[in-house]
Coordinates of C-alpha atoms and ligand atoms in Angstrom, one line a residue:
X10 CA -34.3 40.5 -228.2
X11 CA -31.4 43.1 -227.7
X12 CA -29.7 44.0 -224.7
X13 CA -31.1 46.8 -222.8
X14 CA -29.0 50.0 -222.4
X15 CA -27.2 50.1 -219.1
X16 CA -28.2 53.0 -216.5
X17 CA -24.4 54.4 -217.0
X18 CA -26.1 55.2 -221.1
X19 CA -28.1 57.6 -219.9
X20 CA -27.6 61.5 -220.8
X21 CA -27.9 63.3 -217.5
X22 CA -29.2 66.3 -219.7
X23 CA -33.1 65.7 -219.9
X24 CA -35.1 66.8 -222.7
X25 CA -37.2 69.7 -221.0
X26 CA -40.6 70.8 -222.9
X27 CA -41.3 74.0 -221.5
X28 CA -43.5 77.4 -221.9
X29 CA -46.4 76.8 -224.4
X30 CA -45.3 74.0 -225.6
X31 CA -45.2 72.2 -222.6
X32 CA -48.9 73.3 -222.2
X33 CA -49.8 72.4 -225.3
X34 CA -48.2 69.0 -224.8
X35 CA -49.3 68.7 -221.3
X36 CA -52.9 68.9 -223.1
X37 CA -52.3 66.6 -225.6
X38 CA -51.2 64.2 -223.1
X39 CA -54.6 64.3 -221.4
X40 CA -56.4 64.1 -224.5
X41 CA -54.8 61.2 -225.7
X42 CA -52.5 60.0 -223.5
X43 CA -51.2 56.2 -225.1
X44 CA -50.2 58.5 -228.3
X45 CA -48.6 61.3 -226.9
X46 CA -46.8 58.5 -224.7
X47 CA -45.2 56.4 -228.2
X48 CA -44.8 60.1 -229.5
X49 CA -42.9 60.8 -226.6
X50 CA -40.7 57.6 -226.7
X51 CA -40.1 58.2 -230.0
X52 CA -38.9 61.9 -230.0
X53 CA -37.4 62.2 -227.0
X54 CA -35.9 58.4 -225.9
X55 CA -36.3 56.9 -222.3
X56 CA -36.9 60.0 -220.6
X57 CA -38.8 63.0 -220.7
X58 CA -39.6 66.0 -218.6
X59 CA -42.3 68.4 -219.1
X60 CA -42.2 71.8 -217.1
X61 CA -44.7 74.8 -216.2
X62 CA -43.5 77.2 -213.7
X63 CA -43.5 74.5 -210.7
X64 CA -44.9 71.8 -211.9
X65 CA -42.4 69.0 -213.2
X66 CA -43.8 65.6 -215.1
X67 CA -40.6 62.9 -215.9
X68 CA -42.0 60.4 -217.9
X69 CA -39.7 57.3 -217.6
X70 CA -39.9 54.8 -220.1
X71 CA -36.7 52.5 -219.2
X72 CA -37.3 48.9 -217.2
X73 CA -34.3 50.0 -215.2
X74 CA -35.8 53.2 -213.7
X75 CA -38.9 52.0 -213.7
X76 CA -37.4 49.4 -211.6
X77 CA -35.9 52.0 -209.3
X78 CA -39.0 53.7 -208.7
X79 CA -41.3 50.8 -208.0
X80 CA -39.1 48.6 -206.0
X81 CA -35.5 49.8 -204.9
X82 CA -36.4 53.6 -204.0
X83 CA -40.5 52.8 -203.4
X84 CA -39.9 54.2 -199.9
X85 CA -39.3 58.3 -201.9
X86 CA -42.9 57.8 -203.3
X87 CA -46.3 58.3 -203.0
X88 CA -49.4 57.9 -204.9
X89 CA -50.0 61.3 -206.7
X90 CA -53.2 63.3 -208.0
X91 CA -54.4 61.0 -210.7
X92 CA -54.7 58.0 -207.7
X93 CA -56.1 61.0 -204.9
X94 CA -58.9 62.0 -207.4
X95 CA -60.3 58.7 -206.8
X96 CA -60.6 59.4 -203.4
X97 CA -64.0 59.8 -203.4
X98 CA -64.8 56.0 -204.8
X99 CA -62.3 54.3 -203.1
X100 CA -61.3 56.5 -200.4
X101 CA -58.0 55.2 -198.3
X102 CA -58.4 51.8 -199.7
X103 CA -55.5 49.9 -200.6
X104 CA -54.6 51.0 -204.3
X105 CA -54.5 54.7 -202.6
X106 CA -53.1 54.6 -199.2
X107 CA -49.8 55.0 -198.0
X108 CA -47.3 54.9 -194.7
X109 CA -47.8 53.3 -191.9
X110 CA -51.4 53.1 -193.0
X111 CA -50.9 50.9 -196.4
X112 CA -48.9 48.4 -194.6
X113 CA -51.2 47.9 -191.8
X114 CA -54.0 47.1 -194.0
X115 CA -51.5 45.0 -196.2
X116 CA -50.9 43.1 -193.8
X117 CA -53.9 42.7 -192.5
X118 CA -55.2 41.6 -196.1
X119 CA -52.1 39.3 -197.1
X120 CA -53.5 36.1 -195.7
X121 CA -56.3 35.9 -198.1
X122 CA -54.0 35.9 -201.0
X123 CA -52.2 32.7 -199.8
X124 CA -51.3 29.9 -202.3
X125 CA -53.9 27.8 -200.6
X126 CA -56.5 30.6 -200.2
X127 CA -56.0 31.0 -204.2
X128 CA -56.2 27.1 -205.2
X129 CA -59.9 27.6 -203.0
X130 CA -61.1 30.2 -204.7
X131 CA -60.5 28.1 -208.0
X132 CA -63.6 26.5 -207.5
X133 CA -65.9 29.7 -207.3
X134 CA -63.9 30.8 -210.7
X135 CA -64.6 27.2 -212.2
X136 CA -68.2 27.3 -210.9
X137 CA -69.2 30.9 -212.3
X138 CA -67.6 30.5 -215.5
X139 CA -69.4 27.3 -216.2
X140 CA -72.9 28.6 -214.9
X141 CA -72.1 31.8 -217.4
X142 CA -71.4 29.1 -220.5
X143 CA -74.4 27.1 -219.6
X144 CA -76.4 30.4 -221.1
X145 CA -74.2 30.8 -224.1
X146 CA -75.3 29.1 -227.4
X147 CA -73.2 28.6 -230.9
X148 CA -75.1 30.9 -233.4
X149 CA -75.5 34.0 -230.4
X150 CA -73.7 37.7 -230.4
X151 CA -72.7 38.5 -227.1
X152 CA -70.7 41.8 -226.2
X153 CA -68.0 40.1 -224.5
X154 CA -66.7 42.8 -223.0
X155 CA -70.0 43.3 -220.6
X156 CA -69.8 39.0 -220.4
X157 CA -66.6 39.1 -218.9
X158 CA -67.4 42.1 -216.4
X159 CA -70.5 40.5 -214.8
X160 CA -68.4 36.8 -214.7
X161 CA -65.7 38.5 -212.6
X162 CA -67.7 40.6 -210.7
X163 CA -69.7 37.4 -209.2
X164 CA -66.3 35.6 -208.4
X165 CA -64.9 38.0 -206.8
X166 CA -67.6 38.4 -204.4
X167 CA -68.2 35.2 -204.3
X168 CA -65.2 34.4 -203.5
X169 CA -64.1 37.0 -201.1
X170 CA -67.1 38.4 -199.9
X171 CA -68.6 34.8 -199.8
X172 CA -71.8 36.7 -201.2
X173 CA -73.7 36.1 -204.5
X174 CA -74.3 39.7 -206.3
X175 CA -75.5 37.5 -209.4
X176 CA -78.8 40.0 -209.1
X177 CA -76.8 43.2 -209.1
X178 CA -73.8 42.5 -211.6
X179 CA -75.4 44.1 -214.4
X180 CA -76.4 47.4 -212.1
X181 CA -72.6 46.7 -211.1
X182 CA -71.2 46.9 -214.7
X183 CA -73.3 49.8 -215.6
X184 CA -72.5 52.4 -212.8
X185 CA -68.4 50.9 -213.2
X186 CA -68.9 52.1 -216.9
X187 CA -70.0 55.6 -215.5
X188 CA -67.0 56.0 -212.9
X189 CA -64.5 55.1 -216.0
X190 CA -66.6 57.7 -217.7
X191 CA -66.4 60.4 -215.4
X192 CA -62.5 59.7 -214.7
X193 CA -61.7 59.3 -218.4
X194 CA -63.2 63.2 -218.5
X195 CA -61.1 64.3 -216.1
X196 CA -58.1 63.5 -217.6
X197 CA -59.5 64.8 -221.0
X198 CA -59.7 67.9 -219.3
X199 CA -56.5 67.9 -217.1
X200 CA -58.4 67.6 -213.6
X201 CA -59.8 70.9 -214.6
X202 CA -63.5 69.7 -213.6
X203 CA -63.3 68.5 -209.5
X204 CA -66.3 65.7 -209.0
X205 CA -68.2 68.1 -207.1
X206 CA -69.2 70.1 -210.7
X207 CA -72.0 69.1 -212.1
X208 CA -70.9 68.3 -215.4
X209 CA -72.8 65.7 -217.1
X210 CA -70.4 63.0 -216.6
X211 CA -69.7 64.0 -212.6
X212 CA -73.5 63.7 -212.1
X213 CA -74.0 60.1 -213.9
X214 CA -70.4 59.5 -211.9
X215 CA -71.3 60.8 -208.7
X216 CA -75.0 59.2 -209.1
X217 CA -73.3 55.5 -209.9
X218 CA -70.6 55.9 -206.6
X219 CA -73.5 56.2 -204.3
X220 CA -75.5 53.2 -206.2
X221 CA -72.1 51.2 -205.7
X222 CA -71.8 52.4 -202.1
X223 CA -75.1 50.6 -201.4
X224 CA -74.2 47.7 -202.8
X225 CA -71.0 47.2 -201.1
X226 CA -72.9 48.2 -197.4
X227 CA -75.1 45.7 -198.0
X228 CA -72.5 43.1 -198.9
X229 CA -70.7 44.4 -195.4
X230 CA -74.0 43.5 -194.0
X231 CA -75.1 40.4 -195.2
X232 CA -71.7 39.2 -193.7
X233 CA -71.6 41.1 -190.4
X234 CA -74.9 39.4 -189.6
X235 CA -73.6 35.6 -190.8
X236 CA -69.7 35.5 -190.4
X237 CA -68.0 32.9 -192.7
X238 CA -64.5 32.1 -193.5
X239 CA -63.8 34.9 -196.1
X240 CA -61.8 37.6 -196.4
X241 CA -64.7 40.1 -195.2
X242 CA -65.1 38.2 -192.0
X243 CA -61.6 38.2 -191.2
X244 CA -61.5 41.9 -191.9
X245 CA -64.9 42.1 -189.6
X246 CA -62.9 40.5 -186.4
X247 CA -59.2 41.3 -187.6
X248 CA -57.1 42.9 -184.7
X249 CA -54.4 44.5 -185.6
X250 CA -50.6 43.7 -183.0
X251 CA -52.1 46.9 -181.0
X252 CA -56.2 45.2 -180.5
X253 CA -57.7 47.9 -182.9
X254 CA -59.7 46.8 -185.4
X255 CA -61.0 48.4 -188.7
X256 CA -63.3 51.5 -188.9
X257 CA -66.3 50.8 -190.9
X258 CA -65.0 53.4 -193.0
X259 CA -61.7 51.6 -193.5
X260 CA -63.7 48.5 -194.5
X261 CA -66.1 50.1 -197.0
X262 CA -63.0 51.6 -198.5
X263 CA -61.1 48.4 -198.9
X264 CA -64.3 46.4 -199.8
X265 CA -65.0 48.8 -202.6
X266 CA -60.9 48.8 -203.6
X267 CA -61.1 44.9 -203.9
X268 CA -64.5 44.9 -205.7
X269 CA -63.5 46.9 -208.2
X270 CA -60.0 46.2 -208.8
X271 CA -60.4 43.0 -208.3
X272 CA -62.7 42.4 -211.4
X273 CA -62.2 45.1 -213.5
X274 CA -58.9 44.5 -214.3
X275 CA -59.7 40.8 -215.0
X276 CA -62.5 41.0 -217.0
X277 CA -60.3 44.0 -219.3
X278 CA -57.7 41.0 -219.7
X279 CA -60.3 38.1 -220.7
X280 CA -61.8 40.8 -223.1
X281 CA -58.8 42.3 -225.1
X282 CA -57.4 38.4 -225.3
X283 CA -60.8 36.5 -226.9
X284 CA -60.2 39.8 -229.4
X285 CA -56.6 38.7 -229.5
X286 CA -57.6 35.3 -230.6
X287 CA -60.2 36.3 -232.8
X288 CA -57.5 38.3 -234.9
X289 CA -54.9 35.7 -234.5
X290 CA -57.2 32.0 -235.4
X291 CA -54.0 30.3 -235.4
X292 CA -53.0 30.7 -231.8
X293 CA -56.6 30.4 -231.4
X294 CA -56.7 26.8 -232.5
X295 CA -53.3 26.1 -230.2
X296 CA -55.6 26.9 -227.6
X297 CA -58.6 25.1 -228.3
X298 CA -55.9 21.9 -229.3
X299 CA -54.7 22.8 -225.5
X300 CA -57.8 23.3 -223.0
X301 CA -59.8 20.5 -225.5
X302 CA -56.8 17.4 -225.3
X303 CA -56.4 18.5 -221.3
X304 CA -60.2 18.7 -220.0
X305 CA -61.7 16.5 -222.5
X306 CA -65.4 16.8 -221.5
X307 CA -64.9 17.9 -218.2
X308 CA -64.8 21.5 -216.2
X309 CA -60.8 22.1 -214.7
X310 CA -59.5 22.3 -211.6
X311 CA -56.9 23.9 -209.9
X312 CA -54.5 20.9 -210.1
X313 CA -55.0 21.3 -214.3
X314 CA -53.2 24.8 -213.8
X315 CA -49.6 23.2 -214.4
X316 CA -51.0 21.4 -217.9
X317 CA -52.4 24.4 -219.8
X318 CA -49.1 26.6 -220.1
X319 CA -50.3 27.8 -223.6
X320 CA -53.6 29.4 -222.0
X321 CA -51.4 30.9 -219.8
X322 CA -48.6 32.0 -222.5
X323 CA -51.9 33.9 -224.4
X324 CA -52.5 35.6 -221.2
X325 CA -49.2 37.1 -220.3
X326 CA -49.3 38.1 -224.0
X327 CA -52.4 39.7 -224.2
X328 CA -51.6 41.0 -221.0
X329 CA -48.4 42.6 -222.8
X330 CA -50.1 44.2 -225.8
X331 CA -53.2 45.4 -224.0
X332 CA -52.1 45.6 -220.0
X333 CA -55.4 46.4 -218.1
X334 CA -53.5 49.2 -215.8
X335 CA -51.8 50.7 -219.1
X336 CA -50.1 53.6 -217.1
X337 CA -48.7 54.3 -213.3
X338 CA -47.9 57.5 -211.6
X339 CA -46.3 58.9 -208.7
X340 CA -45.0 61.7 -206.6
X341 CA -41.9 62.3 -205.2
X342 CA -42.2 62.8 -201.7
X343 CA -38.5 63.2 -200.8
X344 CA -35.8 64.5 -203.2
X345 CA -34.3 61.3 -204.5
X346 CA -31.6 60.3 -207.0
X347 CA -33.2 57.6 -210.0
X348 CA -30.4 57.3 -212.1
X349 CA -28.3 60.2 -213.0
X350 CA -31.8 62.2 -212.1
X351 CA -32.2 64.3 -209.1
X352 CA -35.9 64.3 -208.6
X353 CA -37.8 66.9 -206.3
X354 CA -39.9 66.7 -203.6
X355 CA -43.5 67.3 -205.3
X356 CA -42.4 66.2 -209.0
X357 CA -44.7 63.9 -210.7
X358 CA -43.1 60.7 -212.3
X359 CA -45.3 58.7 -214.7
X360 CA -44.8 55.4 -217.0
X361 CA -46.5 53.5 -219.5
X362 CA -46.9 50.0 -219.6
X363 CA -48.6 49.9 -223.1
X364 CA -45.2 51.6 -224.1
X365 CA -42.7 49.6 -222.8
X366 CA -44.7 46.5 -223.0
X367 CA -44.3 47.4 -227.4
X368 CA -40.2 48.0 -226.7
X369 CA -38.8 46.9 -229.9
X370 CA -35.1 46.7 -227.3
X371 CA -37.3 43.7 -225.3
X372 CA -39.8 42.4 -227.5
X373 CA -38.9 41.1 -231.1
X374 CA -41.8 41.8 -233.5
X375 CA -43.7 43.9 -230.5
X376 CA -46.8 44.7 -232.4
X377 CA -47.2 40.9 -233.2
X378 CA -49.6 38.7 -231.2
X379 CA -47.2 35.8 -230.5
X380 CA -47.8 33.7 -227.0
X381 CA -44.7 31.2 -228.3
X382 CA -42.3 33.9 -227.1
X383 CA -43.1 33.3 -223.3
X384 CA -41.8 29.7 -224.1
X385 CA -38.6 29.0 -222.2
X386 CA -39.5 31.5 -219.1
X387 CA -38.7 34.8 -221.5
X388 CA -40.3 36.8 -218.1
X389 CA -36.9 36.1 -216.1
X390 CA -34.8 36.7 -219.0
X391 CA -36.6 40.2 -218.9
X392 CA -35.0 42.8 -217.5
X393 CA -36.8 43.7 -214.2
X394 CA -39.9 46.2 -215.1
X395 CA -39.8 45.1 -219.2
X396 CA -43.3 43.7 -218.2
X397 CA -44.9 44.4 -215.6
X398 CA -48.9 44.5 -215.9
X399 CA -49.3 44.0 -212.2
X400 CA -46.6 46.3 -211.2
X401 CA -43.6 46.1 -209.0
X402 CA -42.4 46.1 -205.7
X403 CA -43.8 46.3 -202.5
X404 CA -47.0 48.1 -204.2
X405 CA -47.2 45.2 -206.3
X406 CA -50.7 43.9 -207.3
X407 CA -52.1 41.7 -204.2
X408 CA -54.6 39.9 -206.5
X409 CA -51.6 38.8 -209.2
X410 CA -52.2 35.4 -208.3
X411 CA -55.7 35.5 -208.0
X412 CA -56.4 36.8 -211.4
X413 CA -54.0 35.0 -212.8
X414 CA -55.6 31.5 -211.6
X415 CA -58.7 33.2 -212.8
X416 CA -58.2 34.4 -216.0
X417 CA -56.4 31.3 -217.0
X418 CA -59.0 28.7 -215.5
X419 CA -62.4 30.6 -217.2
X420 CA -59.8 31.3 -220.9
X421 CA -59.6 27.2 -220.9
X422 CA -63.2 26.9 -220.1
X423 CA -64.3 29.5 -222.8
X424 CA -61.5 28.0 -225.8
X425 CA -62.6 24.5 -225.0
X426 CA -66.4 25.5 -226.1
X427 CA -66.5 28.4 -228.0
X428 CA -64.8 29.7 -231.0
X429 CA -65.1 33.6 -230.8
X430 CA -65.3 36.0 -234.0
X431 CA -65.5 39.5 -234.3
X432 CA -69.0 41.1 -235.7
X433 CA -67.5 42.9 -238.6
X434 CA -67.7 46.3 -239.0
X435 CA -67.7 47.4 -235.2
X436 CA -65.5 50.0 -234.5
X437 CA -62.9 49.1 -231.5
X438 CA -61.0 52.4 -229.8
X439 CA -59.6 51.8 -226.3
X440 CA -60.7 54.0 -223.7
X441 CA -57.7 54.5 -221.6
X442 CA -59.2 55.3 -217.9
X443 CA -58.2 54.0 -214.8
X444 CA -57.8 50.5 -216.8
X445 CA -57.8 50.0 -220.4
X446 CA -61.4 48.9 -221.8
X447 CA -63.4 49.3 -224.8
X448 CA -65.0 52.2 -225.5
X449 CA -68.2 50.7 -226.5
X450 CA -67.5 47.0 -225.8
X451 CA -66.3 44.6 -227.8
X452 CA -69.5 42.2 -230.2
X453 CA -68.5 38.5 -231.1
X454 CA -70.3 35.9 -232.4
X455 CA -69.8 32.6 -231.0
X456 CA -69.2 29.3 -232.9
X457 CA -68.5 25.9 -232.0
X458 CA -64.7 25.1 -232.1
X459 CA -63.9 22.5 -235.1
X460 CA -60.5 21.7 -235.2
X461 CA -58.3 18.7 -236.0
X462 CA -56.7 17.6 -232.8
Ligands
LIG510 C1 -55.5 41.2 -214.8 C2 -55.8 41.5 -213.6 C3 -55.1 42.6 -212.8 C4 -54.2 43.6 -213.2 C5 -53.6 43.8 -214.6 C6 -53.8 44.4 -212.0 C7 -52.9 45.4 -212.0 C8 -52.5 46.1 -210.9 C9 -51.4 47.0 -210.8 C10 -50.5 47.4 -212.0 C11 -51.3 47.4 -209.5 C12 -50.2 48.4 -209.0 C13 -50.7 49.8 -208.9 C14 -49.6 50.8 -208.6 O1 -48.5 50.4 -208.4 O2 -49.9 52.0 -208.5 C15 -52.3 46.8 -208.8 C16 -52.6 47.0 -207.4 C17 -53.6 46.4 -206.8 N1 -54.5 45.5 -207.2 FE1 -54.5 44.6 -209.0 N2 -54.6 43.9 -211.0 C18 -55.3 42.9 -211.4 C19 -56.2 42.1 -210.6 C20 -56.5 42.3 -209.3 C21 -57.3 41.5 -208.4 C22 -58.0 40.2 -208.9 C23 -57.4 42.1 -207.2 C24 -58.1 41.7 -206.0 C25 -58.4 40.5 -205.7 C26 -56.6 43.3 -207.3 C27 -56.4 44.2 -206.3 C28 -55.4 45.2 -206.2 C29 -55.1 46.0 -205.1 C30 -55.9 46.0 -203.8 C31 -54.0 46.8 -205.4 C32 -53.3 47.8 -204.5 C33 -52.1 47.0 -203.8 C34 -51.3 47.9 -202.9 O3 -51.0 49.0 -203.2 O4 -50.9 47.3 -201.9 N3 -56.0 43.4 -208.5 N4 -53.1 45.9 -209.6

């Protein structure tokens, strides 16, 4: 690893694309936005601007303004247009609010995200996972990627909803798959299309937000009628320092934001790392050597956490080469200074995780698959915002933990009975939407792990 440039490096003169060019790039970075990203890097270094009459993109690619952004000036940003054409699935939820209203319902949600809370929901994680491999036989193709999507899906409203969607979580997947499709069009086609035209992919969009709205008033219902001790409940009688309570609007908002978000992301990550391993049998077998020689014949627990570090090293470095939310944006909603850059009120600032995730500056070999590097706590040698697949700062991923203690527990419980191999001749393009998934899911057969321990 090589030092990273300090801030005082960087040229105060910013490469402008502008005119036709800048259109044409602007198009090319909605068409295929992880390439004209490296291209980007590449051409122009750590920071970019493009510019059409008003209009003014930066594209940051250094930790160090990233950094700024996200943490030390997150008070001269808002969420901008790619997060407010979501409004109409997630509407103020979490991920899209801001002000006084963000940190209300922050607060209000904060407690369910609690050490304890998360060593608790270890059991509904454990439970789901082995209930999913009881189905799965040695000798069976599965597409993994839909596998993963329905497993998280039940946890997380399991375990936060306390309700059991196990009947819906393939209607679930299907109308998610939709959503991405509809917003992965609108990029294509630079927001050109609002939701409201009835383009093919806005009506199967549109169609699947309504089918998802149902599901997630009837999940509000169910627990309205039978209060438990969940995070829905709490939301249900929650008073905020003033006695009001939630709209029912608020809720559905934040009900949908934590349903999808908060299994989405995790089943992208499980996905892209049993492809990982699949390509890489050798950190495979370190795996199965790990989970196998820890759990012996039994399911984990939380308290088994602190013993598999290697199924936790694979993560983080699956999580680095293929990070679920691949790109953040913002607005400027107050002129601010981020580095030697005086930013506008109204200027869009974006930044790409799959870019500076493959730094060659931060990560030695950074197209190689290699979970060894996370050995000897590489993540606080890092310099702040090198990695950061749940963000930064105060808008920092509330379900970190939560995934995390997922995705590690169910990766143990998968590599301890299953060896996963790719069905050949598939064809494997990412479809870069709100998260990063497969286009067309990812086939693998399964096989029983034979290793020598
Ligand atoms: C591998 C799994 C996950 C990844 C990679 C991930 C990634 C992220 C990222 C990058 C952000 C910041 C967005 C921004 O700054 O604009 C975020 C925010 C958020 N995530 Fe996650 N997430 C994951 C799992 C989860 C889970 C399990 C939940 C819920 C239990 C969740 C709920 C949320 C919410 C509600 C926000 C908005 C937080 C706020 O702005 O206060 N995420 N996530």
């Amino acid at each position: 690893m090589t030092a990273a440039p300090s801030s005082s490096s960087y040229s105060t003169k910013v490469p402008t694309i502008k005119g036709l060019s800048a259109i044409r790039q602007l198009l090319k970075f909605s068409r295929e936005p992880i390439k004209f990203s490296e291209q980007c890097v590449q051409e122009y270094g750590d920071v970019a601007k493009i510019s059409i009459g008003s209009t003014q993109v930066y594209l940051f690619h250094h930790p160090d303004l990233i950094a700024e952004i996200l943490s030390k000036q997150n008070q001269h940003f808002i969420k901008d247009i790619s997060y407010r054409s979501l409004a109409g699935i997630f509407g103020n939820g979490l991920l899209l609010s801001d002000g006084d209203l963000w940190q209300r319902h922050r607060r209000l949600m904060q407690p369910a995200f609690t050490q304890e809370r998360i060593a608790a929901y270890a059991a509904t994680a454990v439970e789901d996972t082995a209930q999913m491999l009881s189905t799965w036989k040695a000798g069976e193709v599965r597409d993994i990627h839909q596998e993963m999507s329905q497993l998280t899906v039940k946890v997380i409203t399991r375990a936060l909803f306390g309700v059991d969607i196990t009947q819906t979580a393939l209607e679930t997947g299907e109308a998610l798959e939709a959503i991405m499709l509809q917003y992965y069009h609108k990029t294509q086609t630079g927001f050109l299309f609002p939701s409201w035209m009835p383009t093919p992919s806005n009506l199967r969009g549109n169609q699947a937000i309504k089918h998802l709205n149902k599901i997630v008033d009837n999940i509000i219902e169910q627990r309205r009628h039978s209060p438990q001790d969940d995070l829905l409940s709490n939301l249900l009688s929650a008073q905020d320092e003033d006695g009001s309570q939630l709209s029912i609007n608020e809720l559905r908002d934040e009900v949908m934001t934590l349903l999808l978000a908060g299994h989405e992301t995790t089943a992208n990550a499980l996905t892209w790392t049993l492809m990982l391993l699949a390509q890489n049998p050798e950190a495979a077998t370190n795996l199965t050597r790990e989970t196998q020689s820890i759990l012996k014949g039994r399911d984990p627990d939380v308290t088994d956490l602190p013993q598999l570090p290697y199924t936790e090293m694979v993560l983080k470095e699956s999580m680095r080469l293929y990070p679920p939310a691949w790109a953040l944006s913002r607005e400027v909603a107050q002129d601010c200074q981020i580095g030697p850059y005086s930013l506008k009120k109204g200027t869009a600032v974006y930044f790409s995780q799959w870019v500076v995730h493959r730094d060659a500056r931060f990560f030695k070999n950074p197209e190689q698959f290699l979970p060894e590097r996370w050995q000897d706590n590489l993540e606080n040698k890092l310099p702040r915002c090198a990695y950061f697949p749940f963000g930064a700062g105060p808008r920092v991923c509330i379900g970190k933990a939560f995934s995390m203690m997922e995705a590690t527990l169910s990766l143990a419980m998968l590599a301890k009975q299953f060896h996963f191999t790719l069905v050949p001749d598939q064809a494997i393009e990412l479809l870069p939407s709100i998260t990063l998934r497969p286009k067309q899911g990812i086939k693998m057969s399964l096989e029983s792990p034979n290793i020598r321990h």
